[in-house]
Amino acid sequence: MSINSASDQRVARVSSELAACLPALHRALERRVASEYPHPKPPEGQLALLRFVAQHEGATVREAAEALLMKPNNVSALVSQLTERGELERRRDSVDKRIAHLHLTESSRQRIAEAIALEESHLGQAMLSLTDGELDALGSAVGALKVLAQNLRPAAR
């Protein structure tokens, strides 16, 4: 067996396992959080936008669309929905009035913090059952997963 063939097989195996494992991990965590989260859960797109704005306070619709791999008009529709529900604020740019900067409302900021705390708590509890070697492997994998996610993004046009 050639080195390339062995490497190709390894990549195929790992990619197959990741493709199966990551969605299952996401669903399991989501269900655990939902069982304890005291507020109605927004649809996934809205939640992704709220999380993005929580990490990038003052971002524009275009920046959010690029980061979330969504069309700007779809993000704009989500912003309108979230603004109507009092979860997001649009603040006009002081220089260019056509640009709006996105900010969480205080209640939305608190809810996002609650959800993140629940996620971290559940992940932390689950990780307590791992061996030191498994924890080390996960710690090392986080950086690689971030690079992998970046490599999956479409090339800038």
mmCIF file of C-alpha atoms in Angstrom:
data_model
loop_
_atom_site.group_PDB
_atom_site.id
_atom_site.type_symbol
_atom_site.label_atom_id
_atom_site.label_comp_id
_atom_site.label_asym_id
_atom_site.label_seq_id
_atom_site.Cartn_x
_atom_site.Cartn_y
_atom_site.Cartn_z
ATOM 1 C CA MET A 1 0.000 0.000 0.000
ATOM 2 C CA SER A 2 1.408 3.378 -0.956
ATOM 3 C CA ILE A 3 1.848 6.172 1.568
ATOM 4 C CA ASN A 4 -0.664 8.296 -0.323
ATOM 5 C CA SER A 5 -3.236 5.528 -0.262
ATOM 6 C CA ALA A 6 -2.775 4.990 3.487
ATOM 7 C CA SER A 7 -3.035 8.733 4.072
ATOM 8 C CA ASP A 8 -6.135 8.960 1.872
ATOM 9 C CA GLN A 9 -7.745 6.092 3.784
ATOM 10 C CA ARG A 10 -6.951 7.736 7.108
ATOM 11 C CA VAL A 11 -8.459 11.036 5.952
ATOM 12 C CA ALA A 12 -11.559 9.216 4.692
ATOM 13 C CA ARG A 13 -11.977 7.357 7.993
ATOM 14 C CA VAL A 14 -11.513 10.440 10.173
ATOM 15 C CA SER A 15 -13.771 12.601 7.993
ATOM 16 C CA SER A 16 -16.483 9.948 8.104
ATOM 17 C CA GLU A 17 -16.248 9.675 11.886
ATOM 18 C CA LEU A 18 -16.298 13.476 12.324
ATOM 19 C CA ALA A 19 -19.274 13.836 9.999
ATOM 20 C CA ALA A 20 -21.196 11.370 12.172
ATOM 21 C CA CYS A 21 -19.908 12.482 15.582
ATOM 22 C CA LEU A 22 -20.145 16.282 15.435
ATOM 23 C CA PRO A 23 -23.888 16.505 14.655
ATOM 24 C CA ALA A 24 -24.619 13.869 17.313
ATOM 25 C CA LEU A 25 -22.573 15.823 19.867
ATOM 26 C CA HIS A 26 -24.391 19.035 18.912
ATOM 27 C CA ARG A 27 -27.847 17.408 19.195
ATOM 28 C CA ALA A 28 -27.038 15.776 22.537
ATOM 29 C CA LEU A 29 -25.783 19.046 23.997
ATOM 30 C CA GLU A 30 -28.727 20.975 22.564
ATOM 31 C CA ARG A 31 -31.219 18.556 24.132
ATOM 32 C CA ARG A 32 -29.499 18.715 27.534
ATOM 33 C CA VAL A 33 -29.538 22.521 27.484
ATOM 34 C CA ALA A 34 -33.149 22.672 26.246
ATOM 35 C CA SER A 35 -34.285 20.496 29.152
ATOM 36 C CA GLU A 36 -33.077 23.132 31.628
ATOM 37 C CA TYR A 37 -33.276 26.404 29.688
ATOM 38 C CA PRO A 38 -36.237 28.357 31.089
ATOM 39 C CA HIS A 39 -36.950 30.443 27.958
ATOM 40 C CA PRO A 40 -38.349 29.529 24.548
ATOM 41 C CA LYS A 41 -35.511 28.529 22.236
ATOM 42 C CA PRO A 42 -35.270 30.697 19.128
ATOM 43 C CA PRO A 43 -34.912 29.011 15.732
ATOM 44 C CA GLU A 44 -31.347 27.986 14.853
ATOM 45 C CA GLY A 45 -30.708 30.905 12.474
ATOM 46 C CA GLN A 46 -31.796 33.473 15.040
ATOM 47 C CA LEU A 47 -29.759 31.776 17.730
ATOM 48 C CA ALA A 48 -26.663 31.751 15.507
ATOM 49 C CA LEU A 49 -27.094 35.472 14.835
ATOM 50 C CA LEU A 50 -27.566 36.272 18.529
ATOM 51 C CA ARG A 51 -24.445 34.286 19.411
ATOM 52 C CA PHE A 52 -22.462 36.063 16.707
ATOM 53 C CA VAL A 53 -23.570 39.491 17.918
ATOM 54 C CA ALA A 54 -22.761 38.497 21.510
ATOM 55 C CA GLN A 55 -19.181 37.831 20.398
ATOM 56 C CA HIS A 56 -18.978 40.727 17.915
ATOM 57 C CA GLU A 57 -20.988 43.549 19.455
ATOM 58 C CA GLY A 58 -21.522 46.320 16.915
ATOM 59 C CA ALA A 59 -21.106 44.115 13.850
ATOM 60 C CA THR A 60 -23.003 44.990 10.694
ATOM 61 C CA VAL A 61 -25.510 42.808 8.847
ATOM 62 C CA ARG A 62 -22.921 42.201 6.121
ATOM 63 C CA GLU A 63 -20.295 41.099 8.651
ATOM 64 C CA ALA A 64 -22.792 38.766 10.309
ATOM 65 C CA ALA A 65 -23.839 37.330 6.947
ATOM 66 C CA GLU A 66 -20.226 36.630 5.968
ATOM 67 C CA ALA A 67 -19.394 35.034 9.319
ATOM 68 C CA LEU A 68 -22.555 32.908 9.383
ATOM 69 C CA LEU A 69 -22.322 31.971 5.690
ATOM 70 C CA MET A 70 -25.758 33.448 5.022
ATOM 71 C CA LYS A 71 -27.124 35.888 2.473
ATOM 72 C CA PRO A 72 -27.309 39.481 3.767
ATOM 73 C CA ASN A 73 -31.040 39.713 3.006
ATOM 74 C CA ASN A 74 -31.678 36.594 5.128
ATOM 75 C CA VAL A 75 -29.676 38.049 8.014
ATOM 76 C CA SER A 76 -31.553 41.321 7.597
ATOM 77 C CA ALA A 77 -34.852 39.431 7.920
ATOM 78 C CA LEU A 78 -33.561 37.717 11.096
ATOM 79 C CA VAL A 79 -32.483 41.105 12.461
ATOM 80 C CA SER A 80 -35.996 42.458 11.822
ATOM 81 C CA GLN A 81 -37.586 39.506 13.638
ATOM 82 C CA LEU A 82 -35.225 39.787 16.598
ATOM 83 C CA THR A 83 -35.632 43.559 16.758
ATOM 84 C CA GLU A 84 -39.430 43.214 16.824
ATOM 85 C CA ARG A 85 -39.105 40.736 19.710
ATOM 86 C CA GLY A 86 -36.815 43.098 21.630
ATOM 87 C CA GLU A 87 -33.771 40.833 21.466
ATOM 88 C CA LEU A 88 -31.601 42.888 19.150
ATOM 89 C CA GLU A 89 -31.050 46.589 18.506
ATOM 90 C CA ARG A 90 -30.003 48.305 15.293
ATOM 91 C CA ARG A 91 -27.913 51.409 15.851
ATOM 92 C CA ARG A 92 -27.190 53.636 12.869
ATOM 93 C CA ASP A 93 -23.589 54.338 11.989
ATOM 94 C CA SER A 94 -22.633 57.896 12.896
ATOM 95 C CA VAL A 95 -20.861 58.437 9.565
ATOM 96 C CA ASP A 96 -22.869 56.343 7.079
ATOM 97 C CA LYS A 97 -26.551 56.299 7.996
ATOM 98 C CA ARG A 98 -27.170 53.366 5.609
ATOM 99 C CA ILE A 99 -25.164 51.085 7.899
ATOM 100 C CA ALA A 100 -26.616 49.671 11.097
ATOM 101 C CA HIS A 101 -24.580 48.136 13.889
ATOM 102 C CA LEU A 102 -26.112 45.240 15.788
ATOM 103 C CA HIS A 103 -26.288 45.096 19.575
ATOM 104 C CA LEU A 104 -27.932 42.678 21.978
ATOM 105 C CA THR A 105 -30.545 43.981 24.353
ATOM 106 C CA GLU A 106 -29.815 43.425 28.032
ATOM 107 C CA SER A 107 -32.386 40.615 28.318
ATOM 108 C CA SER A 108 -30.982 38.908 25.244
ATOM 109 C CA ARG A 109 -27.442 39.243 26.596
ATOM 110 C CA GLN A 110 -28.551 37.554 29.833
ATOM 111 C CA ARG A 111 -30.320 34.734 27.986
ATOM 112 C CA ILE A 112 -27.311 34.035 25.775
ATOM 113 C CA ALA A 113 -25.078 33.989 28.864
ATOM 114 C CA GLU A 114 -27.483 31.510 30.541
ATOM 115 C CA ALA A 115 -27.442 29.225 27.494
ATOM 116 C CA ILE A 116 -23.649 29.328 27.230
ATOM 117 C CA ALA A 117 -23.290 28.612 30.949
ATOM 118 C CA LEU A 118 -25.575 25.577 30.591
ATOM 119 C CA GLU A 119 -23.605 24.315 27.583
ATOM 120 C CA GLU A 120 -20.300 24.711 29.376
ATOM 121 C CA SER A 121 -21.687 23.040 32.494
ATOM 122 C CA HIS A 122 -23.016 20.030 30.592
ATOM 123 C CA LEU A 123 -19.835 19.663 28.556
ATOM 124 C CA GLY A 124 -17.750 20.010 31.702
ATOM 125 C CA GLN A 125 -19.768 17.343 33.505
ATOM 126 C CA ALA A 126 -19.485 14.963 30.556
ATOM 127 C CA MET A 127 -15.751 15.588 30.293
ATOM 128 C CA LEU A 128 -15.229 14.586 33.935
ATOM 129 C CA SER A 129 -15.668 10.975 32.824
ATOM 130 C CA LEU A 130 -12.803 11.205 30.325
ATOM 131 C CA THR A 131 -9.284 10.003 30.992
ATOM 132 C CA ASP A 132 -6.382 12.453 31.111
ATOM 133 C CA GLY A 133 -5.298 11.181 27.709
ATOM 134 C CA GLU A 134 -8.764 11.776 26.246
ATOM 135 C CA LEU A 135 -8.838 15.290 27.723
ATOM 136 C CA ASP A 136 -5.404 16.005 26.245
ATOM 137 C CA ALA A 137 -6.570 14.707 22.868
ATOM 138 C CA LEU A 138 -9.686 16.905 22.977
ATOM 139 C CA GLY A 139 -7.622 19.916 23.970
ATOM 140 C CA SER A 140 -5.303 19.341 21.035
ATOM 141 C CA ALA A 141 -8.218 18.699 18.696
ATOM 142 C CA VAL A 142 -9.897 22.040 19.426
ATOM 143 C CA GLY A 143 -7.241 23.962 17.524
ATOM 144 C CA ALA A 144 -7.375 21.527 14.636
ATOM 145 C CA LEU A 145 -11.186 21.750 14.522
ATOM 146 C CA LYS A 146 -10.999 25.547 14.322
ATOM 147 C CA VAL A 147 -8.593 25.287 11.384
ATOM 148 C CA LEU A 148 -10.812 22.659 9.761
ATOM 149 C CA ALA A 149 -13.868 24.918 10.120
ATOM 150 C CA GLN A 150 -11.939 27.783 8.542
ATOM 151 C CA ASN A 151 -10.812 25.528 5.676
ATOM 152 C CA LEU A 152 -14.420 24.532 4.984
ATOM 153 C CA ARG A 153 -15.481 28.165 4.512
ATOM 154 C CA PRO A 154 -15.891 29.195 0.891
ATOM 155 C CA ALA A 155 -12.985 31.136 -0.615
ATOM 156 C CA ALA A 156 -13.380 34.919 -0.515
ATOM 157 C CA ARG A 157 -14.677 36.220 -3.809
#
